[in-house]
Amino acid sequence: MVLICARSQQWRSLRVEGHADMLRGPMSSVRGLLPSLESMSIDLTDGGSYSRPDEMELAPALRALTLHGFTSIRLPWHQIKYFQLRSSRERSKLVSTAYTDRVMTTLNQLSDVEVCDLHFDNEIESNLYTSLSLFQVRHLNCNHLTSLTISASSWCSAPNFIRRITAPKLNSLKITTPFSGWDQLLWLISRSSCKLTELSIRAAERDSRNEYVLNVFSSVRDLTFLELGFRDTLIPGQGEELISLLSSPVLPRLEKLSIIQSSSSRSPYSDGVLLNALEYRWNPPEGSGVNRLRVVTLGMKVIDPASRRRLEALRAEGLVVVEKDN
């Protein structure tokens, strides 16, 4: 192991995994000599307290970092462009307030990060002003962030996190956890003045105040790609309000649409409502300012005979339709 560490000047990728006590000796051979290191993954059970303060800071080429949990290793945080947060070996046992503090403190160090893929294995605190630390970072100004992906073990973590950030350059947002925080999404877009071009909500929940969804769609006029899925808990018909919004002049630049089907065999919208939206998007009214839809991907086949004929007519006219098996 020591001989391998002695070649650290040639490393381009490094994964540090295991118990810190077992790695203390071998990693001391690195001695801060990581001139070629471009990507790094850290997965330690005790937070990595073994590290000398300057061991990982002297990595001038480091741009990509993956953390499994949190770390006390001193890193060149300001250099990181691509960041992933993943579950630790032992799921976080911190209370939500302490966990939120650790998340915000970690992300606050990433001053130049452009792409973030975050998995929260604990709950992000909803109260901005409750903290175990007098110096808690309550809000993040992500001035260089262009792409954000969020997954979580708790349904409330995604909306609670996005209410804590401002991201003026954000153009791609993907939320894979069940999501009903349309109001928080609207406020993120409003305060950031960002121009989203890609939006993916893979497990949308019906919002009792549907105007928030309409306002979100009305606020992302530059959106060219929309991916929309629905929670298993939605009963037939409850997804129709969202689909029906596509039969209006919102999202005028939309070119690609993907409708994800959940594991449930029941569709939360009717084939007829879907075809109304697709026909509107394929042949938008003159003067509406709506671009023609080019590609649609459907997670469930259209079964209703009349709707099936309408879909085949659109396909014959040139709309690219990709249907996945139920």
Short mmCIF file of C-alpha atoms in Angstrom, two decimals:
data_model
loop_
_atom_site.label_atom_id
_atom_site.label_comp_id
_atom_site.label_asym_id
_atom_site.label_seq_id
_atom_site.Cartn_x
_atom_site.Cartn_y
_atom_site.Cartn_z
CA MET A 1 0.00 0.00 0.00
CA VAL A 2 2.82 2.40 0.86
CA LEU A 3 4.43 1.72 -2.53
CA ILE A 4 1.14 2.50 -4.26
CA CYS A 5 0.74 5.76 -2.32
CA ALA A 6 4.28 6.72 -3.28
CA ARG A 7 3.02 7.03 -6.88
CA SER A 8 0.41 9.58 -5.89
CA GLN A 9 1.78 12.15 -8.35
CA GLN A 10 0.33 10.04 -11.17
CA TRP A 11 -3.13 9.58 -9.69
CA ARG A 12 -6.03 11.09 -11.66
CA SER A 13 -8.81 9.49 -9.62
CA LEU A 14 -8.85 8.53 -5.94
CA ARG A 15 -11.40 6.73 -3.78
CA VAL A 16 -10.79 6.84 -0.03
CA GLU A 17 -12.97 4.23 1.65
CA GLY A 18 -13.04 2.39 4.95
CA HIS A 19 -12.14 3.25 8.53
CA ALA A 20 -9.84 6.22 8.98
CA ASP A 21 -7.60 4.45 11.51
CA MET A 22 -6.72 1.81 8.91
CA LEU A 23 -5.83 4.44 6.32
CA ARG A 24 -3.81 6.81 8.49
CA GLY A 25 -0.44 5.19 7.80
CA PRO A 26 -0.69 4.59 4.04
CA MET A 27 -2.21 7.98 3.30
CA SER A 28 0.56 9.77 5.17
CA SER A 29 2.77 8.71 2.25
CA VAL A 30 0.81 11.03 -0.04
CA ARG A 31 2.40 14.06 1.63
CA GLY A 32 0.26 16.48 -0.34
CA LEU A 33 1.66 15.31 -3.69
CA LEU A 34 -1.46 15.07 -5.85
CA PRO A 35 -0.69 17.30 -8.85
CA SER A 36 -2.68 15.21 -11.37
CA LEU A 37 -5.71 14.31 -9.24
CA GLU A 38 -8.95 15.28 -11.05
CA SER A 39 -11.67 13.38 -9.18
CA MET A 40 -12.02 12.08 -5.65
CA SER A 41 -14.54 10.04 -3.65
CA ILE A 42 -14.51 9.95 0.16
CA ASP A 43 -16.42 7.31 2.12
CA LEU A 44 -15.12 7.10 5.69
CA THR A 45 -16.94 5.88 8.76
CA ASP A 46 -15.54 8.51 11.13
CA GLY A 47 -15.40 11.63 8.91
CA GLY A 48 -11.76 11.34 7.94
CA SER A 49 -10.09 12.95 10.91
CA TYR A 50 -6.80 11.23 10.07
CA SER A 51 -5.82 13.74 7.42
CA ARG A 52 -3.04 16.26 7.75
CA PRO A 53 -4.45 19.76 7.14
CA ASP A 54 -2.66 20.20 3.82
CA GLU A 55 -2.77 16.65 2.43
CA MET A 56 -5.73 17.09 0.10
CA GLU A 57 -5.53 20.84 -0.32
CA LEU A 58 -2.50 20.47 -2.58
CA ALA A 59 -4.44 19.02 -5.51
CA PRO A 60 -4.51 21.81 -8.10
CA ALA A 61 -6.31 19.76 -10.77
CA LEU A 62 -9.11 18.45 -8.53
CA ARG A 63 -12.49 19.38 -10.00
CA ALA A 64 -14.89 16.50 -9.16
CA LEU A 65 -15.73 15.40 -5.62
CA THR A 66 -18.09 12.77 -4.21
CA LEU A 67 -18.79 12.65 -0.48
CA HIS A 68 -20.54 9.76 1.23
CA GLY A 69 -21.76 11.61 4.27
CA PHE A 70 -19.50 14.38 5.55
CA THR A 71 -15.77 14.80 6.06
CA SER A 72 -13.36 16.84 8.15
CA ILE A 73 -10.62 16.47 5.54
CA ARG A 74 -9.44 19.86 4.36
CA LEU A 75 -10.01 20.07 0.63
CA PRO A 76 -9.56 22.71 -2.09
CA TRP A 77 -13.31 23.33 -2.03
CA HIS A 78 -13.10 26.46 -4.18
CA GLN A 79 -11.76 24.39 -7.11
CA ILE A 80 -14.65 21.91 -7.22
CA LYS A 81 -16.92 22.17 -10.27
CA TYR A 82 -18.78 18.84 -9.99
CA PHE A 83 -20.07 17.69 -6.61
CA GLN A 84 -22.03 14.65 -5.48
CA LEU A 85 -23.43 14.03 -1.99
CA ARG A 86 -24.31 10.40 -1.30
CA SER A 87 -25.43 8.29 1.64
CA SER A 88 -22.73 7.29 4.08
CA ARG A 89 -21.94 3.71 5.03
CA GLU A 90 -24.06 4.26 8.10
CA ARG A 91 -27.09 6.40 7.33
CA SER A 92 -26.91 9.74 9.07
CA LYS A 93 -27.98 9.51 12.71
CA LEU A 94 -27.96 13.27 13.19
CA VAL A 95 -31.17 15.04 14.08
CA SER A 96 -32.56 17.04 11.17
CA THR A 97 -31.28 20.40 12.47
CA ALA A 98 -27.71 19.15 12.89
CA TYR A 99 -27.86 17.34 9.55
CA THR A 100 -29.05 20.50 7.82
CA ASP A 101 -26.18 22.45 9.40
CA ARG A 102 -23.66 19.95 8.03
CA VAL A 103 -25.18 20.04 4.54
CA MET A 104 -25.26 23.83 4.38
CA THR A 105 -21.75 24.21 5.80
CA THR A 106 -20.37 21.74 3.26
CA LEU A 107 -22.11 23.35 0.29
CA ASN A 108 -21.16 26.85 1.40
CA GLN A 109 -17.51 25.96 0.81
CA LEU A 110 -18.21 25.10 -2.85
CA SER A 111 -18.05 28.67 -4.07
CA ASP A 112 -17.48 27.82 -7.77
CA VAL A 113 -19.48 24.59 -8.11
CA GLU A 114 -21.38 24.26 -11.40
CA VAL A 115 -23.02 20.82 -11.16
CA CYS A 116 -24.52 19.37 -7.96
CA ASP A 117 -26.10 15.94 -7.53
CA LEU A 118 -27.38 15.72 -3.96
CA HIS A 119 -28.92 12.84 -2.05
CA PHE A 120 -30.21 13.71 1.40
CA ASP A 121 -30.40 10.63 3.64
CA ASN A 122 -31.90 12.68 6.44
CA GLU A 123 -34.46 15.45 6.64
CA ILE A 124 -33.57 19.01 5.67
CA GLU A 125 -34.92 21.32 8.37
CA SER A 126 -37.84 23.52 7.34
CA ASN A 127 -37.13 26.37 9.77
CA LEU A 128 -34.44 28.68 8.44
CA TYR A 129 -33.77 30.11 11.88
CA THR A 130 -33.49 26.96 14.00
CA SER A 131 -29.91 25.85 14.44
CA LEU A 132 -27.54 24.15 16.83
CA SER A 133 -24.82 26.51 15.65
CA LEU A 134 -24.62 30.25 16.06
CA PHE A 135 -22.88 30.38 12.69
CA GLN A 136 -25.26 28.27 10.65
CA VAL A 137 -25.38 29.04 6.95
CA ARG A 138 -29.09 29.72 6.46
CA HIS A 139 -29.01 30.58 2.76
CA LEU A 140 -26.70 29.70 -0.13
CA ASN A 141 -25.86 31.95 -3.06
CA CYS A 142 -24.92 29.41 -5.72
CA ASN A 143 -23.69 31.95 -8.24
CA HIS A 144 -22.10 29.46 -10.65
CA LEU A 145 -24.52 26.53 -10.32
CA THR A 146 -25.99 25.48 -13.67
CA SER A 147 -27.30 21.97 -12.95
CA LEU A 148 -28.95 20.62 -9.78
CA THR A 149 -30.26 17.10 -9.10
CA ILE A 150 -32.00 16.29 -5.82
CA SER A 151 -33.03 12.95 -4.35
CA ALA A 152 -33.97 12.31 -0.74
CA SER A 153 -35.27 9.79 1.75
CA SER A 154 -37.75 12.35 3.08
CA TRP A 155 -40.43 13.95 0.90
CA CYS A 156 -39.97 17.37 2.55
CA SER A 157 -36.20 17.68 1.98
CA ALA A 158 -36.33 18.86 -1.64
CA PRO A 159 -38.68 21.85 -1.07
CA ASN A 160 -36.94 22.70 2.22
CA PHE A 161 -33.59 22.77 0.43
CA ILE A 162 -34.58 24.81 -2.60
CA ARG A 163 -36.07 27.50 -0.34
CA ARG A 164 -32.54 27.96 1.04
CA ILE A 165 -30.73 28.66 -2.23
CA THR A 166 -30.42 31.30 -4.93
CA ALA A 167 -28.98 30.18 -8.26
CA PRO A 168 -29.02 32.84 -11.01
CA LYS A 169 -27.31 30.61 -13.62
CA LEU A 170 -29.39 27.50 -13.00
CA ASN A 171 -30.64 26.02 -16.28
CA SER A 172 -31.26 22.37 -15.37
CA LEU A 173 -33.20 21.10 -12.35
CA LYS A 174 -34.07 17.46 -11.65
CA ILE A 175 -36.01 16.31 -8.59
CA THR A 176 -36.41 12.55 -8.27
CA THR A 177 -38.03 12.42 -4.83
CA PRO A 178 -41.82 12.77 -4.39
CA PHE A 179 -42.45 16.48 -4.80
CA SER A 180 -45.29 18.88 -4.11
CA GLY A 181 -43.27 22.01 -3.30
CA TRP A 182 -44.40 23.97 -6.34
CA ASP A 183 -44.60 27.17 -4.28
CA GLN A 184 -40.95 26.83 -3.22
CA LEU A 185 -39.93 26.07 -6.80
CA LEU A 186 -41.74 29.19 -7.99
CA TRP A 187 -39.97 31.35 -5.41
CA LEU A 188 -36.59 29.85 -6.32
CA ILE A 189 -37.13 30.80 -9.97
CA SER A 190 -38.38 34.25 -9.02
CA ARG A 191 -35.60 35.27 -6.62
CA SER A 192 -32.87 33.72 -8.79
CA SER A 193 -34.14 35.19 -12.08
CA CYS A 194 -32.76 32.00 -13.63
CA LYS A 195 -33.69 30.71 -17.08
CA LEU A 196 -34.41 27.02 -16.77
CA THR A 197 -34.18 25.08 -20.03
CA GLU A 198 -34.58 21.59 -18.50
CA LEU A 199 -36.95 20.58 -15.72
CA SER A 200 -37.57 17.07 -14.42
CA ILE A 201 -40.09 16.30 -11.66
CA ARG A 202 -40.15 12.51 -11.62
CA ALA A 203 -42.72 11.97 -8.86
CA ALA A 204 -45.06 14.95 -8.85
CA GLU A 205 -47.80 15.23 -6.30
CA ARG A 206 -51.00 17.10 -6.92
CA ASP A 207 -50.91 20.53 -5.31
CA SER A 208 -54.15 21.62 -3.67
CA ARG A 209 -53.39 25.12 -4.95
CA ASN A 210 -52.90 24.36 -8.62
CA GLU A 211 -52.12 27.98 -9.47
CA TYR A 212 -48.58 27.41 -8.18
CA VAL A 213 -48.01 24.80 -10.89
CA LEU A 214 -49.43 27.15 -13.52
CA ASN A 215 -47.22 29.97 -12.25
CA VAL A 216 -44.14 27.74 -12.35
CA PHE A 217 -44.87 26.77 -15.95
CA SER A 218 -45.53 30.42 -16.80
CA SER A 219 -42.17 31.43 -15.27
CA VAL A 220 -39.96 29.08 -17.30
CA ARG A 221 -40.53 30.45 -20.78
CA ASP A 222 -37.11 29.22 -21.96
CA LEU A 223 -37.84 25.59 -21.06
CA THR A 224 -37.16 23.22 -23.97
CA PHE A 225 -37.33 19.90 -22.08
CA LEU A 226 -39.91 18.80 -19.51
CA GLU A 227 -39.96 15.43 -17.77
CA LEU A 228 -43.00 14.80 -15.62
CA GLY A 229 -43.89 11.76 -13.54
CA PHE A 230 -46.60 11.11 -10.98
CA ARG A 231 -46.79 9.59 -7.51
CA ASP A 232 -48.29 6.14 -7.11
CA THR A 233 -50.71 7.70 -4.64
CA LEU A 234 -52.50 9.70 -7.34
CA ILE A 235 -55.81 8.15 -8.29
CA PRO A 236 -57.08 8.18 -11.91
CA GLY A 237 -57.92 11.73 -12.94
CA GLN A 238 -55.74 13.55 -10.41
CA GLY A 239 -52.92 14.07 -12.89
CA GLU A 240 -55.18 15.62 -15.52
CA GLU A 241 -54.82 19.14 -14.15
CA LEU A 242 -51.07 19.05 -14.80
CA ILE A 243 -51.41 17.50 -18.26
CA SER A 244 -54.17 19.97 -19.19
CA LEU A 245 -51.81 22.89 -18.57
CA LEU A 246 -49.90 21.77 -21.68
CA SER A 247 -52.99 22.59 -23.75
CA SER A 248 -52.32 26.28 -23.10
CA PRO A 249 -49.59 28.74 -24.20
CA VAL A 250 -47.34 28.01 -21.19
CA LEU A 251 -43.83 26.67 -21.94
CA PRO A 252 -43.77 28.27 -25.41
CA ARG A 253 -40.31 26.89 -26.35
CA LEU A 254 -40.98 23.30 -25.29
CA GLU A 255 -39.54 20.83 -27.82
CA LYS A 256 -39.18 17.58 -25.87
CA LEU A 257 -41.72 16.13 -23.45
CA SER A 258 -41.36 12.99 -21.35
CA ILE A 259 -44.24 11.58 -19.31
CA ILE A 260 -43.02 9.01 -16.78
CA GLN A 261 -45.34 6.27 -15.61
CA SER A 262 -45.08 5.09 -12.02
CA SER A 263 -45.02 1.43 -11.06
CA SER A 264 -48.78 1.55 -10.64
CA SER A 265 -50.83 0.19 -13.52
CA ARG A 266 -53.35 3.02 -13.12
CA SER A 267 -52.77 6.17 -15.09
CA PRO A 268 -53.53 9.43 -13.22
CA TYR A 269 -54.72 11.02 -16.47
CA SER A 270 -56.91 9.91 -19.37
CA ASP A 271 -55.60 9.23 -22.86
CA GLY A 272 -57.99 11.85 -24.21
CA VAL A 273 -56.55 14.63 -22.03
CA LEU A 274 -53.03 13.63 -23.06
CA LEU A 275 -53.91 13.72 -26.76
CA ASN A 276 -55.53 17.13 -26.38
CA ALA A 277 -52.21 18.41 -25.07
CA LEU A 278 -50.13 16.70 -27.77
CA GLU A 279 -52.37 17.99 -30.57
CA TYR A 280 -52.14 21.51 -29.19
CA ARG A 281 -48.35 21.25 -29.00
CA TRP A 282 -48.03 19.79 -32.49
CA ASN A 283 -50.35 22.34 -34.10
CA PRO A 284 -50.27 25.41 -31.82
CA PRO A 285 -52.71 28.20 -32.70
CA GLU A 286 -51.39 30.82 -35.06
CA GLY A 287 -50.06 33.80 -33.17
CA SER A 288 -49.78 31.90 -29.88
CA GLY A 289 -45.98 32.08 -29.91
CA VAL A 290 -45.78 28.38 -29.03
CA ASN A 291 -43.08 26.30 -30.71
CA ARG A 292 -43.99 22.95 -32.19
CA LEU A 293 -43.26 19.90 -30.04
CA ARG A 294 -40.72 17.60 -31.71
CA VAL A 295 -40.37 14.55 -29.45
CA VAL A 296 -42.63 12.96 -26.84
CA THR A 297 -41.76 9.95 -24.69
CA LEU A 298 -44.64 8.16 -22.98
CA GLY A 299 -44.16 5.84 -20.04
CA MET A 300 -47.50 4.12 -20.68
CA LYS A 301 -48.99 3.11 -24.00
CA VAL A 302 -52.10 4.87 -25.23
CA ILE A 303 -54.84 2.23 -25.14
CA ASP A 304 -58.11 4.06 -25.76
CA PRO A 305 -58.97 3.32 -29.44
CA ALA A 306 -60.02 6.85 -30.37
CA SER A 307 -56.96 8.37 -28.68
CA ARG A 308 -54.79 5.75 -30.32
CA ARG A 309 -55.94 6.86 -33.76
CA ARG A 310 -55.24 10.48 -32.87
CA LEU A 311 -51.73 9.57 -31.71
CA GLU A 312 -50.97 7.64 -34.90
CA ALA A 313 -52.16 10.62 -36.94
CA LEU A 314 -49.67 12.86 -35.12
CA ARG A 315 -46.94 10.30 -35.70
CA ALA A 316 -47.78 10.18 -39.41
CA GLU A 317 -47.48 13.96 -39.58
CA GLY A 318 -43.96 13.86 -38.13
CA LEU A 319 -44.18 13.95 -34.33
CA VAL A 320 -41.59 11.58 -32.88
CA VAL A 321 -43.42 9.36 -30.38
CA VAL A 322 -41.57 6.91 -28.13
CA GLU A 323 -43.83 4.58 -26.17
CA LYS A 324 -42.51 2.37 -23.40
CA ASP A 325 -44.18 -0.86 -22.35
CA ASN A 326 -46.52 -0.67 -19.38
#
